[in-house]
Structure formats: structure tokens, C-alpha cells
Coordinates of N, CA, C and O and ligand atoms in Angstrom, one line a residue:
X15 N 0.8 -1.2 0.0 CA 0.0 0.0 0.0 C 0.9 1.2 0.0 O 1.9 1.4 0.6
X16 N 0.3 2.1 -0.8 CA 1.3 3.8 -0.8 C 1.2 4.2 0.2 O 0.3 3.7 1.0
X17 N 2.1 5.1 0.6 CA 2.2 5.9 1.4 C 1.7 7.2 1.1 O 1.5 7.4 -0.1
X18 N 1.4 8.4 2.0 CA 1.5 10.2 1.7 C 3.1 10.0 1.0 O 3.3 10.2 -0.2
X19 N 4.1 9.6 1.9 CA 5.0 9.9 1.3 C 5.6 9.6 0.1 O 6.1 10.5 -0.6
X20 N 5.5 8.3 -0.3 CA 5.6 8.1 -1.2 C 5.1 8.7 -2.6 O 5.9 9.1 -3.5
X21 N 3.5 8.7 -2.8 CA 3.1 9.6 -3.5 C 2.9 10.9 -3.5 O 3.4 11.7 -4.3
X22 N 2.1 11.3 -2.5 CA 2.1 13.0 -2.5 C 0.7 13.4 -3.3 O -0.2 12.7 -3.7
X23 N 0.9 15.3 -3.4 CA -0.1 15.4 -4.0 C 0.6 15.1 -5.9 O 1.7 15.1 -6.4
X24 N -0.9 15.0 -6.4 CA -0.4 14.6 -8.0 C 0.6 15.7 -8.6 O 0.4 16.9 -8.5
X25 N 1.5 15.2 -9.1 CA 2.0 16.2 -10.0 C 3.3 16.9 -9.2 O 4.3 17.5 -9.6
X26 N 2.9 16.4 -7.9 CA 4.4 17.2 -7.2 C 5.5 16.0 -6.9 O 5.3 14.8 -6.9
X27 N 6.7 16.7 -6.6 CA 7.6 15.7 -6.3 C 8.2 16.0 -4.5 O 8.5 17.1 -4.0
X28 N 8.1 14.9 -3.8 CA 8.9 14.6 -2.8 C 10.3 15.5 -2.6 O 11.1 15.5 -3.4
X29 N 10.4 16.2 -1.5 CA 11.9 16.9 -1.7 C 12.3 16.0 -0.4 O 12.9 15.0 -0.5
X30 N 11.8 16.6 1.0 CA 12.4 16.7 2.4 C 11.1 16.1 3.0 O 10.0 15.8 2.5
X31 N 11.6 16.1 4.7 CA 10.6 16.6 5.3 C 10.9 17.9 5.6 O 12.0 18.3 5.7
X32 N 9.5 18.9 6.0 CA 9.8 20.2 6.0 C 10.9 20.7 7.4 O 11.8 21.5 7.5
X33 N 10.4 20.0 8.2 CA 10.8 20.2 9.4 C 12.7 20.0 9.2 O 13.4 20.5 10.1
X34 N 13.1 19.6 8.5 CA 14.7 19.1 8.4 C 15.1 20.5 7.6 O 16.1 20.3 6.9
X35 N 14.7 21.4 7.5 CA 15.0 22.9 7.1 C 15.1 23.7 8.5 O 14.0 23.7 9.1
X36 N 15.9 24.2 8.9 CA 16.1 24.9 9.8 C 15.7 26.5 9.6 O 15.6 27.1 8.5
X37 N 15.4 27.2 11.0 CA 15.5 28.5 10.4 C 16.7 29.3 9.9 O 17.6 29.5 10.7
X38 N 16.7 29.8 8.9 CA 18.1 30.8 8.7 C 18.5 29.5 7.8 O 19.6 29.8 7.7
X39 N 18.3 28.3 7.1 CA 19.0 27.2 6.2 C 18.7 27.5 5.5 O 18.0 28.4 5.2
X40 N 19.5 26.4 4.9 CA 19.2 26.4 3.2 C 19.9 25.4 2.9 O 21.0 25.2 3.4
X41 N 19.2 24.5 1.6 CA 19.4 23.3 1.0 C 19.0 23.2 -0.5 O 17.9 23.7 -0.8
X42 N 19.7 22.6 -1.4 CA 19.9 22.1 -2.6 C 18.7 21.2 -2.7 O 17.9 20.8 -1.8
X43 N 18.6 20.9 -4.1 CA 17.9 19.6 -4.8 C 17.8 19.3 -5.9 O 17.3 20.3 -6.4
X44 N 17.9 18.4 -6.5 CA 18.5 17.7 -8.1 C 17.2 17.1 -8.2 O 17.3 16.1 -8.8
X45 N 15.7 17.2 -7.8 CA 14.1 16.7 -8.1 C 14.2 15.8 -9.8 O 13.4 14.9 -10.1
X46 N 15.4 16.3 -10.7 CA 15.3 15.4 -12.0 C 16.4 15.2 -12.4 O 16.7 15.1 -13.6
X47 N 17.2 14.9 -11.2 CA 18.5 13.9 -11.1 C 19.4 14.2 -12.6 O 19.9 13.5 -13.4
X48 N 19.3 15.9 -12.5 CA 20.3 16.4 -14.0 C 21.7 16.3 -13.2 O 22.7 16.4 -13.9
X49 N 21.9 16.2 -12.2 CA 23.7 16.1 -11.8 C 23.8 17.3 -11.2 O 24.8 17.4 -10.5
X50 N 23.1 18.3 -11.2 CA 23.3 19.3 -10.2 C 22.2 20.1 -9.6 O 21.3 20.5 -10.4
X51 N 22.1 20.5 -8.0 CA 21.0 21.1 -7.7 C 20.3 22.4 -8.6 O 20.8 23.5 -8.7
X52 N 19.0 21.8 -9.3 CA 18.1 23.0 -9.8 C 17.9 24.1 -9.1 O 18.0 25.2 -9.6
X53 N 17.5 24.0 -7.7 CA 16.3 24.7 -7.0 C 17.2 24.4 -5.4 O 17.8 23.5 -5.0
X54 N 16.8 25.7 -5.0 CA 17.2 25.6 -3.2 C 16.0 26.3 -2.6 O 15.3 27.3 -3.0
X55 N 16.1 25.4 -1.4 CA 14.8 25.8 -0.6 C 15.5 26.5 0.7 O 16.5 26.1 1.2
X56 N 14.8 28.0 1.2 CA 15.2 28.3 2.6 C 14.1 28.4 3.6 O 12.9 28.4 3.1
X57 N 14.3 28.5 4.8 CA 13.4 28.9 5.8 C 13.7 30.3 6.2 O 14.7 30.5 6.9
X58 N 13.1 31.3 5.9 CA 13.2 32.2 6.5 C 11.7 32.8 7.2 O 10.5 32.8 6.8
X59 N 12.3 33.2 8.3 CA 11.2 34.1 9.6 C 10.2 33.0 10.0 O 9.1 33.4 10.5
X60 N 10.2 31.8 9.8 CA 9.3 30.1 9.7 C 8.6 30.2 8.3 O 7.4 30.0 8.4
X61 N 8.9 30.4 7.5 CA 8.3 30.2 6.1 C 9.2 29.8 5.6 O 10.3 30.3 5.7
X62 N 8.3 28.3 4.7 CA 9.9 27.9 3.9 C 9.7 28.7 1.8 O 8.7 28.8 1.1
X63 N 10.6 29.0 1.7 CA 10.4 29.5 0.5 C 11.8 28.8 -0.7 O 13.0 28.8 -0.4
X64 N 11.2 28.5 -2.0 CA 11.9 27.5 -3.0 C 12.2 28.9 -4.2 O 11.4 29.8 -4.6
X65 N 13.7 28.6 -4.7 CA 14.1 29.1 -6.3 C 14.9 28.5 -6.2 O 15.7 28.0 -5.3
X66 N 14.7 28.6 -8.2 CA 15.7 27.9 -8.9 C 17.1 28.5 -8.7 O 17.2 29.6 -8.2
X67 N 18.0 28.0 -9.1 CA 19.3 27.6 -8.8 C 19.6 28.7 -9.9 O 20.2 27.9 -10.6
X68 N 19.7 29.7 -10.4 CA 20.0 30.4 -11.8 C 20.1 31.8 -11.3 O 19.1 32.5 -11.2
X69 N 21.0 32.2 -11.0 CA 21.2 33.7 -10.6 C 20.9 34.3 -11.7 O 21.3 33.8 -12.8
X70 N 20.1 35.6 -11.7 CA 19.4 36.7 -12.8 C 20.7 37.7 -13.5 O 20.5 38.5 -14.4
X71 N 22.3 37.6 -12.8 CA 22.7 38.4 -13.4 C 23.6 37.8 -14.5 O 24.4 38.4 -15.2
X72 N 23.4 36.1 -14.6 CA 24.0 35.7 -15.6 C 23.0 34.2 -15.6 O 22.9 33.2 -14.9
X73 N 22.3 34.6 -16.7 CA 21.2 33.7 -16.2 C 21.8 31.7 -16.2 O 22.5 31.0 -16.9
X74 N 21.1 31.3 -15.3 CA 21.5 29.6 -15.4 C 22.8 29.2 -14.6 O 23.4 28.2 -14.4
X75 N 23.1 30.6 -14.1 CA 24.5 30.6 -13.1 C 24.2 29.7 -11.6 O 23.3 30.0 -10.8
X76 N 25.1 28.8 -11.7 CA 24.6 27.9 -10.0 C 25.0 29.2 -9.1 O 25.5 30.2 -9.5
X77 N 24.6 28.9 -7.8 CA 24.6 30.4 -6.8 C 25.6 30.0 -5.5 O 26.1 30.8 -4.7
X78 N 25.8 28.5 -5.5 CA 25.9 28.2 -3.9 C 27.7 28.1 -4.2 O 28.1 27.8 -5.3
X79 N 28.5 28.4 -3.4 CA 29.7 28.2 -3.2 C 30.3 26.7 -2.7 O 31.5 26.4 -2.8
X80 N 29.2 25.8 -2.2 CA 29.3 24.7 -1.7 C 28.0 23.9 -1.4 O 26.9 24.3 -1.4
X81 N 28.3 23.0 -1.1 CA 26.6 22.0 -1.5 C 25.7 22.7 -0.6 O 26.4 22.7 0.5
X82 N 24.8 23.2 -0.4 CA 23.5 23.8 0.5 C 23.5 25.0 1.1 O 22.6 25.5 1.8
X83 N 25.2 26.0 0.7 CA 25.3 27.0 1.1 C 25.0 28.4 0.4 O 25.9 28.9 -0.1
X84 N 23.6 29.1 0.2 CA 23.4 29.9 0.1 C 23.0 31.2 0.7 O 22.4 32.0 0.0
X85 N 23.3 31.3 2.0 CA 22.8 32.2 3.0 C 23.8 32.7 3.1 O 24.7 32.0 2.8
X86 N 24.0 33.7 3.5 CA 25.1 34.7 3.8 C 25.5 34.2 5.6 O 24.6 33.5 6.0
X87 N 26.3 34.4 6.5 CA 26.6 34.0 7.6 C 25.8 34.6 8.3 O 25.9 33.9 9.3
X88 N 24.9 35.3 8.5 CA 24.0 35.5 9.5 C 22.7 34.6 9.2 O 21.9 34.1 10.0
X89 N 22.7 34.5 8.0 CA 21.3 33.8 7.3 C 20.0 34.9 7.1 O 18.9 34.6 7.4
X90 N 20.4 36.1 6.6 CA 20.0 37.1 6.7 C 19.6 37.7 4.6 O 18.9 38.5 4.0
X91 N 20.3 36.8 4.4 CA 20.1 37.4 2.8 C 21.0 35.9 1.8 O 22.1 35.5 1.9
X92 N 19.9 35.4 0.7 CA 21.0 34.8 0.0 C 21.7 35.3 -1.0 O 21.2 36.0 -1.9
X93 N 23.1 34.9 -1.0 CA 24.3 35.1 -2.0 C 24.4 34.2 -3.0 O 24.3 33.0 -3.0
X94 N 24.7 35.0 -4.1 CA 25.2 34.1 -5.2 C 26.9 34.5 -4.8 O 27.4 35.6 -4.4
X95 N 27.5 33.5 -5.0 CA 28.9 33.7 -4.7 C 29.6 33.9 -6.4 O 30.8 34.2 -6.5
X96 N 29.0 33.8 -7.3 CA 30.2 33.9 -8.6 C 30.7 35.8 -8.0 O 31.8 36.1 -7.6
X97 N 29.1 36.7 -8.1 CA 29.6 37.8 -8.2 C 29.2 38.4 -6.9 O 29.5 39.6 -6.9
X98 N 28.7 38.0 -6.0 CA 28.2 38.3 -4.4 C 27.0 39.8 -4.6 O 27.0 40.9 -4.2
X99 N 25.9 38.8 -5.5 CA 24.9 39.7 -5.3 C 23.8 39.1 -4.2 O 24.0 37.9 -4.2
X100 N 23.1 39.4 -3.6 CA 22.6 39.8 -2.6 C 21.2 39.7 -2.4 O 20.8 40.8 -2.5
X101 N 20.2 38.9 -2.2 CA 18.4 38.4 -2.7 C 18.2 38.4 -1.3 O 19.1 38.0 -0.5
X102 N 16.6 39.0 -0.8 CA 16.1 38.9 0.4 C 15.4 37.5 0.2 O 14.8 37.3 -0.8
X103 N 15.5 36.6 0.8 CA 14.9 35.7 1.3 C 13.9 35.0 1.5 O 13.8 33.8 1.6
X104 N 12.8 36.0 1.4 CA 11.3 35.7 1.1 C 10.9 36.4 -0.1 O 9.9 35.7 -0.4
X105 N 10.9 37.1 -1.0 CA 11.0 38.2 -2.3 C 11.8 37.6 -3.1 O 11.3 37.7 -4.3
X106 N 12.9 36.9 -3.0 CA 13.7 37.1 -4.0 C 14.6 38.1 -4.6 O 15.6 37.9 -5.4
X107 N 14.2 39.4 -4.1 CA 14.7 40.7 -5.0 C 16.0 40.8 -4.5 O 16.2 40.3 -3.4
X108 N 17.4 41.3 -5.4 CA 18.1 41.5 -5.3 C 18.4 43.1 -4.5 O 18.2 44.2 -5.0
X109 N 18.8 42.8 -3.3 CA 19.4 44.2 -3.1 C 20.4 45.1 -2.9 O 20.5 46.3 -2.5
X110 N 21.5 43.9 -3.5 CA 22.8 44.4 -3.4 C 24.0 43.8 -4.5 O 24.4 42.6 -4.3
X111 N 24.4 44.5 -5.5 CA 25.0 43.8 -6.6 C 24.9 44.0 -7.8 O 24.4 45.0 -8.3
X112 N 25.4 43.0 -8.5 CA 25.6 43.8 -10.1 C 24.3 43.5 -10.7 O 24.1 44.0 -11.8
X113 N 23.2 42.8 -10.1 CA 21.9 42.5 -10.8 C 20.7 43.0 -9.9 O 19.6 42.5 -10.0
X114 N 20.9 44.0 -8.8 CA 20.1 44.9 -8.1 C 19.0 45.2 -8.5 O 19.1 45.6 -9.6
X115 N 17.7 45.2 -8.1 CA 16.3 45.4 -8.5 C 15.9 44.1 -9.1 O 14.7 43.9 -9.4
X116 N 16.8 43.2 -9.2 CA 16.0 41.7 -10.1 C 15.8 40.8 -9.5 O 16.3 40.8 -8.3
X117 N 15.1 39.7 -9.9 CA 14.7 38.5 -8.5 C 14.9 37.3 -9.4 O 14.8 37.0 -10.6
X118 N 15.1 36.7 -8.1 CA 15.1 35.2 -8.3 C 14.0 34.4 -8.8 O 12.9 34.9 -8.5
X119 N 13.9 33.1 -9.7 CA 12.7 32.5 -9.8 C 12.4 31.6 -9.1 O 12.9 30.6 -8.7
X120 N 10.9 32.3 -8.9 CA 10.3 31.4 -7.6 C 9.6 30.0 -7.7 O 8.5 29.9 -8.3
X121 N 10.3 28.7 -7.0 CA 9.5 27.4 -6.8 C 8.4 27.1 -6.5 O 8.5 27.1 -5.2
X122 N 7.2 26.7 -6.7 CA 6.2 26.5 -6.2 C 6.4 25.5 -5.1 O 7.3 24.8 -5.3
X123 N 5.9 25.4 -4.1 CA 6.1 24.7 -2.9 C 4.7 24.1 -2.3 O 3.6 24.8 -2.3
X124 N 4.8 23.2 -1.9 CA 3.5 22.8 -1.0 C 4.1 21.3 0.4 O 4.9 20.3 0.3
X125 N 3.4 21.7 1.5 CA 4.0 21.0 2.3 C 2.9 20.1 2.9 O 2.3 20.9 3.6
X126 N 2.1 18.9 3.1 CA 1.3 18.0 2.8 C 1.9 17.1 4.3 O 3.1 16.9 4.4
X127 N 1.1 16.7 5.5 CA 1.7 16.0 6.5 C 3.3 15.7 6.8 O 4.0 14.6 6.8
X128 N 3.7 17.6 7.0 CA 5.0 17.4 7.0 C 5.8 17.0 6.3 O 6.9 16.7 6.8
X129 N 5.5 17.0 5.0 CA 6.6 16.4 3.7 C 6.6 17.8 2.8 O 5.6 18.5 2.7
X130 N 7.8 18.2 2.3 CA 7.8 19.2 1.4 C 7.9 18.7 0.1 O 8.7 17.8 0.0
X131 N 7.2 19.2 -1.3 CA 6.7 18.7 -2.7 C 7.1 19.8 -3.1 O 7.0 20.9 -2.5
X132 N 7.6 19.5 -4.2 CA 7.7 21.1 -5.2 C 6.7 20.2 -6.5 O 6.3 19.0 -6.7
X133 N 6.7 21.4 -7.1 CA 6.1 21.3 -8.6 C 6.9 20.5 -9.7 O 7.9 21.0 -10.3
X134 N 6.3 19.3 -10.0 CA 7.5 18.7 -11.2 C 6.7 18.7 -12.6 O 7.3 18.3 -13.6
Ligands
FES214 S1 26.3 35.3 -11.6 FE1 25.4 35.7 -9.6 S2 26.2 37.7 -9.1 FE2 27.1 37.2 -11.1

């Protein structure tokens, strides 16, 4: 017999459970196993919020400096490390950097008996 976990809602795919996101984290995920994380999910202020992996000032640019690190040290804003621009956390918007005023693209997200699904 299936599980919630196992299936989910239709159409979405299985990432985490939500709760294994911390506040101020951030984590990677390869949802179609291309060899490198598409999409990073964070928790900020207890909301978890999902974008794709493509920084806007060179589009398709991976962001993280190292597997699941995209928060800046306080966990206050994420960095793209090629050129250290600067995205608020819940918005996306850039506010500091060579791609300022532009945002990230946003993941659809849904969280279902504690399991987090993105849109596949
Ligand atoms: S590619 Fe992200 S700041 Fe340049």
C-alpha cells in the first residue's frame, strides 16, 4: 500500500521533510537527477520559501559556493557567490549587486503531513 510519502499530492515531487530545514537554512535539490542542484529551498522568519538555482545576473548561473550554502553568515540574505549579489529571502529581490532590483525565480512549494513537494 502507498504511502502520503511516497506519492504525495499529483503532480508534485517529494523533496524533504519540512521540518529538516532549519530556520536561517538552506538546502539544494536535483528533483530530475540532471547532476546538479536546480532549485534551493530556505526557511526564513518560519516560512519555507523555493528558487531555482539560476542567478538573474548571468542567467543559469549555479549560486551556492558549496553543497546547500546559500545564505550569507547570519542567514539574513542569499548570495550568489560567482559575483556576491545579494536576494532577500522571502522576495527574491536582489538588493545588493551587479543584478540589483531583479529576483530570483520562484519554486512552487506545498507542504502535505509534513513532507515538502515542489512542482515537477
Ligand atoms: S552570476 Fe550571480 S552575481 Fe554574477
Amino acid at each position: 500500500m502507498a504511502t502520503t510519502r511516497e506519492v504525495g499530492p499529483p503532480g508534485w515531487a517529494r523533496l524533504c521533510r519540512s521540518d529538516e530545514i532549519g530556520e536561517a537554512q538552506s538546502r539544494g535539490f536535483d528533483p530530475d537527477h540532471e547532476g546538479q542542484d536546480s532549485l534551493f529551498i530556505v526557511r526564513w522568519q518560519g516560512d519555507l520559501h523555493g528558487w531555482r538555482n539560476a542567478c538573474p545576473h548571468i542567467d543559469g548561473a549555479p549560486m551556492a559556493w558549496r553543497r546547500d550554502a546559500y545564505l550569507n553568515a547570519e542567514g539574513t540574505r542569499i548570495v550568489c557567490h560567482a559575483h556576491g549579489a545579494e536576494f532577500m529571502p522571502d522576495t527574491g529581490l536582489c538588493v545588493q549587486g551587479p543584478c540589483r532590483g531583479e529576483r530570483l525565480s520562484r519554486i512552487a512549494l506545498a507542504v502535505v503531513d509534513g513532507e515538502l513537494f515542489v512542482k515537477s
